[in-house]
Short mmCIF file of C-alpha atoms and ligand atoms in Angstrom, two decimals:
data_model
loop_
_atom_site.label_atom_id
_atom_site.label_comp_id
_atom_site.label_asym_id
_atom_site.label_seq_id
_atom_site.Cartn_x
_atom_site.Cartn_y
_atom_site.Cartn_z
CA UNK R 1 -16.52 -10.36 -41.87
CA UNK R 2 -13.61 -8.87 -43.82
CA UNK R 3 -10.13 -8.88 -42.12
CA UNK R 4 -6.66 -7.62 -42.59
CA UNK R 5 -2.89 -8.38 -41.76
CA UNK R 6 -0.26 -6.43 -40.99
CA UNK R 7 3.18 -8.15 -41.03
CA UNK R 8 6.21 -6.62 -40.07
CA UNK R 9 7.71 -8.54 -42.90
CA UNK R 10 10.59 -10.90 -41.31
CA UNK R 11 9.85 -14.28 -42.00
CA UNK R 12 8.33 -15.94 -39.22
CA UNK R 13 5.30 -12.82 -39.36
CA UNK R 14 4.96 -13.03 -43.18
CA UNK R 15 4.69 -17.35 -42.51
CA UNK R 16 2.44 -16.73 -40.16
CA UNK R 17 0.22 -14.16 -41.92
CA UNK R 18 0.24 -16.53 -44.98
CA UNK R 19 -1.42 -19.57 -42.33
CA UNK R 20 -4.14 -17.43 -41.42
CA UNK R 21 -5.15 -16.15 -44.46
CA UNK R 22 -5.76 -19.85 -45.13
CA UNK R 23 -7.33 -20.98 -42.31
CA UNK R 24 -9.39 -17.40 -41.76
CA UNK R 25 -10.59 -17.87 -46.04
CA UNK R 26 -11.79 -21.35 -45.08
CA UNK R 27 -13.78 -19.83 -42.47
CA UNK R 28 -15.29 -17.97 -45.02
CA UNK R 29 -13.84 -14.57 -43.99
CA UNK R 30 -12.84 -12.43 -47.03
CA UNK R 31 -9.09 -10.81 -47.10
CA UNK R 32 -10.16 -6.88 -47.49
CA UNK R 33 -7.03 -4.01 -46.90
CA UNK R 34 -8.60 -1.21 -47.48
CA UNK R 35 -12.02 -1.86 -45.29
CA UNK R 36 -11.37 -4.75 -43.11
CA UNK R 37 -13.82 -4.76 -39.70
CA UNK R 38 -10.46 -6.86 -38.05
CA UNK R 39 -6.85 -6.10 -38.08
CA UNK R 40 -4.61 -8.70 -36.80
CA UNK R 41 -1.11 -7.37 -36.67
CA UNK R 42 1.82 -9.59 -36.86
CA UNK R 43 5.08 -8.43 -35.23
CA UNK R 44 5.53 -6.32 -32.21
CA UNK R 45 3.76 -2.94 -30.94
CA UNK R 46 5.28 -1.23 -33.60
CA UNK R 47 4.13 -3.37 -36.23
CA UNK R 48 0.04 -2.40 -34.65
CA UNK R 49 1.34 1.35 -34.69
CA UNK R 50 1.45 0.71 -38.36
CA UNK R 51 -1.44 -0.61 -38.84
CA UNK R 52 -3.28 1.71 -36.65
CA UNK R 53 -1.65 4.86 -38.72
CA UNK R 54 -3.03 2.89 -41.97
CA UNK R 55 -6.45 2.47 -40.56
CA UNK R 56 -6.87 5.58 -38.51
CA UNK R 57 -9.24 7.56 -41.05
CA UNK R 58 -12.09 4.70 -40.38
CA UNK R 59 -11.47 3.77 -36.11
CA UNK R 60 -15.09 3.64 -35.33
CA UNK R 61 -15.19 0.57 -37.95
CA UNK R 62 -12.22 -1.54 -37.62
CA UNK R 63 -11.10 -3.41 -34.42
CA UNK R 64 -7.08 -4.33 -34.00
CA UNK R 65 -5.98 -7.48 -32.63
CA UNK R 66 -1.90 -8.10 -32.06
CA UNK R 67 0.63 -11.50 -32.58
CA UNK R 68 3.43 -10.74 -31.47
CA UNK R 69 6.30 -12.73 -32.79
CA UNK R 70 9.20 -11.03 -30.99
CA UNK R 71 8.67 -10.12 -27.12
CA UNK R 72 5.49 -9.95 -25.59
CA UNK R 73 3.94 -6.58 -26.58
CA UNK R 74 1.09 -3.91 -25.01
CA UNK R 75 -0.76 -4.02 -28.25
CA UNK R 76 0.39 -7.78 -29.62
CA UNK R 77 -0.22 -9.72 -26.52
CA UNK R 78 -0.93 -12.95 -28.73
CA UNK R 79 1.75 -15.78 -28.81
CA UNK R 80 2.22 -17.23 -32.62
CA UNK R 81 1.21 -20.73 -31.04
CA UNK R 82 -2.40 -19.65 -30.11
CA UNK R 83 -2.99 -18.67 -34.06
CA UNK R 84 -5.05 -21.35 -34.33
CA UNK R 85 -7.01 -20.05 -31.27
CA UNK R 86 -7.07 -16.51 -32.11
CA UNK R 87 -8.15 -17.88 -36.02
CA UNK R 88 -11.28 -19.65 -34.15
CA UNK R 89 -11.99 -16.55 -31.95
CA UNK R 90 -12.53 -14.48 -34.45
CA UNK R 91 -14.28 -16.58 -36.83
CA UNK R 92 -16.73 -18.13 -34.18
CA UNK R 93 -17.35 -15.59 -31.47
CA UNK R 94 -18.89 -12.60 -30.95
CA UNK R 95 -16.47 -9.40 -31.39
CA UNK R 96 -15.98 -7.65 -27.98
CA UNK R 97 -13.81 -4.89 -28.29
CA UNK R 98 -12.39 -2.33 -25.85
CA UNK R 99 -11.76 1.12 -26.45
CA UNK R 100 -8.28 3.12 -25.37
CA UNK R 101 -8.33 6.88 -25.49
CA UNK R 102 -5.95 8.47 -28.05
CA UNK R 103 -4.30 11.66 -28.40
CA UNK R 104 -4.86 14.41 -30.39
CA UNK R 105 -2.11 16.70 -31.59
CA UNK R 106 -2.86 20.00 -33.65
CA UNK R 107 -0.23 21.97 -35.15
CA UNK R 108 -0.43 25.62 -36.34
CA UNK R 109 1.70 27.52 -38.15
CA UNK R 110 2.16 31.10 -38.57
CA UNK R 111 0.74 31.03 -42.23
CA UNK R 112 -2.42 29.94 -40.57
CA UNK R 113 -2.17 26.25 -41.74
CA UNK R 114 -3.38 24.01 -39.56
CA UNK R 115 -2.45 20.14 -39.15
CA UNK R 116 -4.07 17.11 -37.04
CA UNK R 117 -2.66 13.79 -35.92
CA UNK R 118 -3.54 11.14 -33.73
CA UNK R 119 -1.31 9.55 -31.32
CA UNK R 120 -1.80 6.05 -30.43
CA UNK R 121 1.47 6.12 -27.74
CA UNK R 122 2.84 9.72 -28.06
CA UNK R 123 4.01 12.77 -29.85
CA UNK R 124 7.31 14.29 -29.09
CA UNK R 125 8.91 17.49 -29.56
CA UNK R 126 12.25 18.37 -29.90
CA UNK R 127 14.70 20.94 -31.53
CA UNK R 128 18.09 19.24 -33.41
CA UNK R 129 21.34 21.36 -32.02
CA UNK R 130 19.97 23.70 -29.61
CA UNK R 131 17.92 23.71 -26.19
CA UNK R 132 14.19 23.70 -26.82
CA UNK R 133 12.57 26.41 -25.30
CA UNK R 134 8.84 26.38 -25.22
CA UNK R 135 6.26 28.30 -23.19
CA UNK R 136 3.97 25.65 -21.71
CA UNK R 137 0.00 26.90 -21.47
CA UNK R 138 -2.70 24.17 -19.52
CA UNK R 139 -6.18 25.00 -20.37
CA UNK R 140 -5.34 28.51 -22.00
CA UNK R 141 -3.49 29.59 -19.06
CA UNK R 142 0.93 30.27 -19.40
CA UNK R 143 2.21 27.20 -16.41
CA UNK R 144 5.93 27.14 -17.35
CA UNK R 145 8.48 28.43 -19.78
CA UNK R 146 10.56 24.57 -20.79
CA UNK R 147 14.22 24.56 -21.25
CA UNK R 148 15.45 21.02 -21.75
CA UNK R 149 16.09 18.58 -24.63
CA UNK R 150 12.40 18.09 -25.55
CA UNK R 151 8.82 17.14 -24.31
CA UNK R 152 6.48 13.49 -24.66
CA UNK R 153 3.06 14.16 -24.59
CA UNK R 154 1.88 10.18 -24.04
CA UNK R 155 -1.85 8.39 -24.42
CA UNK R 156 -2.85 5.84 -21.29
CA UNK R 157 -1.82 2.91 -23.52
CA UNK R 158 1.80 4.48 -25.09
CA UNK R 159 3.18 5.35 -21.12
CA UNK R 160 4.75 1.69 -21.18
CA UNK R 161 6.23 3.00 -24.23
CA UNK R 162 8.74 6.36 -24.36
CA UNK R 163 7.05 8.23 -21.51
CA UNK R 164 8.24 5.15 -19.10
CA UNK R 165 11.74 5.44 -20.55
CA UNK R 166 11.56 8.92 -19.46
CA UNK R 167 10.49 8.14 -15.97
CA UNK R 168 6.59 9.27 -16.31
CA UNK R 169 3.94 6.81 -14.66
CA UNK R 170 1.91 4.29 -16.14
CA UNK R 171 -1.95 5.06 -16.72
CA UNK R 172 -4.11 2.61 -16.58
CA UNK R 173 -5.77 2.65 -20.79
CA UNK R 174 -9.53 3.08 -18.98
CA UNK R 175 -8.42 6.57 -17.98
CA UNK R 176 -9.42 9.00 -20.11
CA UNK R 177 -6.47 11.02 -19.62
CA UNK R 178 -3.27 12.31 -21.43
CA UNK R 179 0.67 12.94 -19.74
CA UNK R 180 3.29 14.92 -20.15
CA UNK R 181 6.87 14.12 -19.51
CA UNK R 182 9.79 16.69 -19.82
CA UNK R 183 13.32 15.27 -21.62
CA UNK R 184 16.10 16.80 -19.11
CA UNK R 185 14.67 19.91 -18.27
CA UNK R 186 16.99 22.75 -17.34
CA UNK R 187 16.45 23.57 -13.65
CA UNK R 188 18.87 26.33 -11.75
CA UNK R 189 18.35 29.24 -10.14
CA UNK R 190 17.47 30.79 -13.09
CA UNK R 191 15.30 28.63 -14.95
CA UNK R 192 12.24 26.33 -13.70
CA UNK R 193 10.06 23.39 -14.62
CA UNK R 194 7.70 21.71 -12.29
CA UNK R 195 10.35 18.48 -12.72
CA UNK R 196 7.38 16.12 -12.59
CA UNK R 197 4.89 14.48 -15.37
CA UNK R 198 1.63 16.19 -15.28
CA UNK R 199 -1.59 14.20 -15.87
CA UNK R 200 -4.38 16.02 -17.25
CA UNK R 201 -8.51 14.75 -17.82
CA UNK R 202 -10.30 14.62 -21.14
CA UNK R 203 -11.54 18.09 -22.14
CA UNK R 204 -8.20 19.78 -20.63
CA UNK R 205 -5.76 21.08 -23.11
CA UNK R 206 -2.05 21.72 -23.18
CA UNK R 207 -0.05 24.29 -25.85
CA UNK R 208 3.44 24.43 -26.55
CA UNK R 209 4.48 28.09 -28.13
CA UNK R 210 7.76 28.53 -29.39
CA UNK R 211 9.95 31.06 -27.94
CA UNK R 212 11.92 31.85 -31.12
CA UNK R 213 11.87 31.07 -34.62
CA UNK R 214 13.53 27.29 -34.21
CA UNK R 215 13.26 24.07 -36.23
CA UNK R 216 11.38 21.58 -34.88
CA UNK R 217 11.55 17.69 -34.46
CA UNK R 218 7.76 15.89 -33.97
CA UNK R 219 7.47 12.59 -33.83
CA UNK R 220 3.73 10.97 -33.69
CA UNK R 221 4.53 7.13 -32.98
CA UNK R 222 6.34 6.24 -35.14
CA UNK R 223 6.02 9.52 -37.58
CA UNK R 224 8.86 11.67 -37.88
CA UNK R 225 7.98 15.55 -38.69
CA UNK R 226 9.87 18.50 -39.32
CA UNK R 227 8.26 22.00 -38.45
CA UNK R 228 9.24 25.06 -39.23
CA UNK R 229 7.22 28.74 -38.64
CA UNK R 230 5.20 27.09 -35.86
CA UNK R 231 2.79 28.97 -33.86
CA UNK R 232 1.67 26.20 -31.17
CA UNK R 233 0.89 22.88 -30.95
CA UNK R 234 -1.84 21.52 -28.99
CA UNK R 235 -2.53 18.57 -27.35
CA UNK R 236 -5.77 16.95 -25.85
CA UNK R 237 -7.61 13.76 -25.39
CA UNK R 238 -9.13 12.67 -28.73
CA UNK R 239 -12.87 11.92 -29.52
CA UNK R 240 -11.48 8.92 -31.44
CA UNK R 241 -10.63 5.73 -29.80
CA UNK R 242 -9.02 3.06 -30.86
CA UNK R 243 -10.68 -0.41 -30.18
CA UNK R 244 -8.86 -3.58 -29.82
CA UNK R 245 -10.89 -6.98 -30.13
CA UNK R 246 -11.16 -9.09 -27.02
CA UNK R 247 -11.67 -12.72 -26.89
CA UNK R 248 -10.13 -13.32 -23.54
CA UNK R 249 -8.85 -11.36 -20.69
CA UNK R 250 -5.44 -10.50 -20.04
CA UNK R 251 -5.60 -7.08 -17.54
CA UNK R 252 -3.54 -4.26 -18.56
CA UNK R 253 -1.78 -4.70 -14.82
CA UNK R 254 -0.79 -8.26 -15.71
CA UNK R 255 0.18 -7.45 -19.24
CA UNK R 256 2.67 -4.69 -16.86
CA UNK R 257 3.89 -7.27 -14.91
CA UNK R 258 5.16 -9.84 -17.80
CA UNK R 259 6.84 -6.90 -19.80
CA UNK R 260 8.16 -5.31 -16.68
CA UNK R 261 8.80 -7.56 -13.74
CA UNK R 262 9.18 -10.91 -14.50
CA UNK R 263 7.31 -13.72 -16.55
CA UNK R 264 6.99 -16.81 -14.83
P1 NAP F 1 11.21 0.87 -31.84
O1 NAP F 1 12.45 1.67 -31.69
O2 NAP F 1 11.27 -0.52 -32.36
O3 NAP F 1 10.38 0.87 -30.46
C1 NAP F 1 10.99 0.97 -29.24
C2 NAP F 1 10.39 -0.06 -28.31
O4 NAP F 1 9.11 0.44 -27.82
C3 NAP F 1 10.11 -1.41 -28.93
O5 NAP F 1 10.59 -2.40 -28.05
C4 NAP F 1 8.60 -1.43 -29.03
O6 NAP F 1 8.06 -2.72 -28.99
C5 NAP F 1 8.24 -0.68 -27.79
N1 NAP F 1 6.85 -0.18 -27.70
C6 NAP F 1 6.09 0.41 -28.66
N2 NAP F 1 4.89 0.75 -28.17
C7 NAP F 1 4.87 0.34 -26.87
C8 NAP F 1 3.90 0.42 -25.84
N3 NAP F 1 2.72 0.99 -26.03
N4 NAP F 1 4.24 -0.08 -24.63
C9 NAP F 1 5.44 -0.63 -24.40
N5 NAP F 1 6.40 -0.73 -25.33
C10 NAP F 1 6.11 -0.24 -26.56
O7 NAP F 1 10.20 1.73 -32.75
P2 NAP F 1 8.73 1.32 -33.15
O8 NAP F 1 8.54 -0.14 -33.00
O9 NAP F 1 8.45 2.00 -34.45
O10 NAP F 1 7.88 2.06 -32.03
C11 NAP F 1 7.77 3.45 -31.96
C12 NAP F 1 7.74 3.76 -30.50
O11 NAP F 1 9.04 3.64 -29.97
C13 NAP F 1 7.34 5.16 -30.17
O12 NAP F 1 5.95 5.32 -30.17
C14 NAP F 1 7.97 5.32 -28.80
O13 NAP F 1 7.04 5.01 -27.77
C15 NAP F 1 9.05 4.29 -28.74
N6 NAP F 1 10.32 4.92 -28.45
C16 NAP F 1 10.91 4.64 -27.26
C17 NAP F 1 12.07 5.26 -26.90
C18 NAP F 1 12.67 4.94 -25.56
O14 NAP F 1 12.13 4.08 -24.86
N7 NAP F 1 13.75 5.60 -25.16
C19 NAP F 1 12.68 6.19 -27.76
C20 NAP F 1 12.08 6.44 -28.97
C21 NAP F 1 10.88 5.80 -29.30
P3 NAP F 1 8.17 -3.75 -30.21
O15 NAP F 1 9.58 -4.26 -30.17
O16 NAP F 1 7.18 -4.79 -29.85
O17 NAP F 1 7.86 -3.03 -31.48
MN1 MN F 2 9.59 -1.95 -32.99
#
């Protein structure tokens, strides 16, 4: 088995990727960056949004696995003292894995160029110094015309992330399902948003249309993106997944509970 680690480069993570190297080498696995079958990433939940952005051209092959050395995280849900536990996991037991949908974001531009992404928490959209205005279509069909500072189009697995922060629910990562959540929406008696986050199922679609020839700000994760002369950008639930290895259970609700509520 070939493995990889992603540190996010502050001491303790780089100390700690250094001690398993060792011990996973002595288990005979062989350090590989470029086609690893594990990931462990060292850090927090961004650190795994790296390495799932470095990775993301080969998902059906590689399975993540997160330490986190900061606050517990959604994706890096292992404490640095079970490394030696995690270590043996992977180099004894069988690899289960489970799968979390993803999103898929593709951008078109009036020239007719075309762009895709993959989201492992969101993709926003926003416009620097003026009100966005966007026409909102669901499944081909015009649903709102947005005023407000910008819109989150969030995965199952990235609505603890921004899409929380901006009041939307939490989805449970076996839903195969995408949400969007508006950024202070405009509402008077002239202009209208539903106000709420809308869910939608695998195989639905959402476009956003510009209104008028603005700048745009994208972010995919992490991923900052300028756009200009857009046409639309559409959103669905990938065919990708991403899929994290498993060697012990810790339910998404309970992972919820620690980050959220208390955890003792
Ligand atoms: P960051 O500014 O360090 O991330 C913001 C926080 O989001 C960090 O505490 C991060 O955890 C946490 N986070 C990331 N993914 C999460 C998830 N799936 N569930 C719960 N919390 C999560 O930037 P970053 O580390 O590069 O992460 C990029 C992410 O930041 C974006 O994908 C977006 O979701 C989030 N973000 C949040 C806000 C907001 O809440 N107002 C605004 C902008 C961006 P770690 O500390 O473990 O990395
Ligand atoms: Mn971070």
């Amino acid at each position: 088995m070939k493995f990889s680690i992603q540190s996010r480069r502050d001491s303790q993570s780089n100390e700690l990727k250094k001690l398993a190297i060792t011990y996973l080498q002595e288990f005979g696995l062989t350090y590989d960056d470029d086609q690893p079958d594990i990931v462990i990433s060292i850090g927090g939940d961004g650190t795994l949004l790296h390495a799932f952005h470095r990775h993301s051209e080969r998902l059906d092959k590689v399975a993540f696995v997160g330490i986190h050395t900061g606050h517990l995280g959604f994706y890096a849900d292992w404490k640095p003292s079970e490394l030696e536990k995690l270590v043996l996991s992977i180099a004894k037991k069988e690899l289960t894995v489970v799968e979390y949908p993803l999103l898929e974001v593709t951008v078109h531009h009036k020239s007719g160029d075309c762009e895709k992404y993959l989201a492992l928490n969101e993709a926003t959209i926003k416009s620097p110094d003026v009100t966005l205005v966007m026409d909102i279509e669901l499944n081909g069909n015009q649903f709102e015309r947005f005023r407000g500072d910008g819109l989150c189009l969030s995965t199952p697995s990235g609505s603890t992330a921004y899409n929380k922060a901006l009041g939307g629910a939490i989805i449970h990562p076996n839903l195969q399902a995408f949400q969007l959540t508006e950024m202070a929406s405009i509402n008077n008696r002239v202009f209208r948003t539903v106000g709420s986050s809308l869910v939608l199922p695998a195989h639905h679609n959402c476009t956003l249309k510009p209104v008028s020839d603005q700048k745009f700000n994208m972010t995919v994760d992490h991923i900052h993106l300028i756009q200009h002369d857009l046409e639309s950008v559409k959103f669905n639930v990938a065919s990708e997944r991403v899929r994290f290895a498993r060697f012990r259970p810790f339910p998404f609700w309970e992972r919820v509970h620690d980050s959220f509520v208390s955890n003792d």
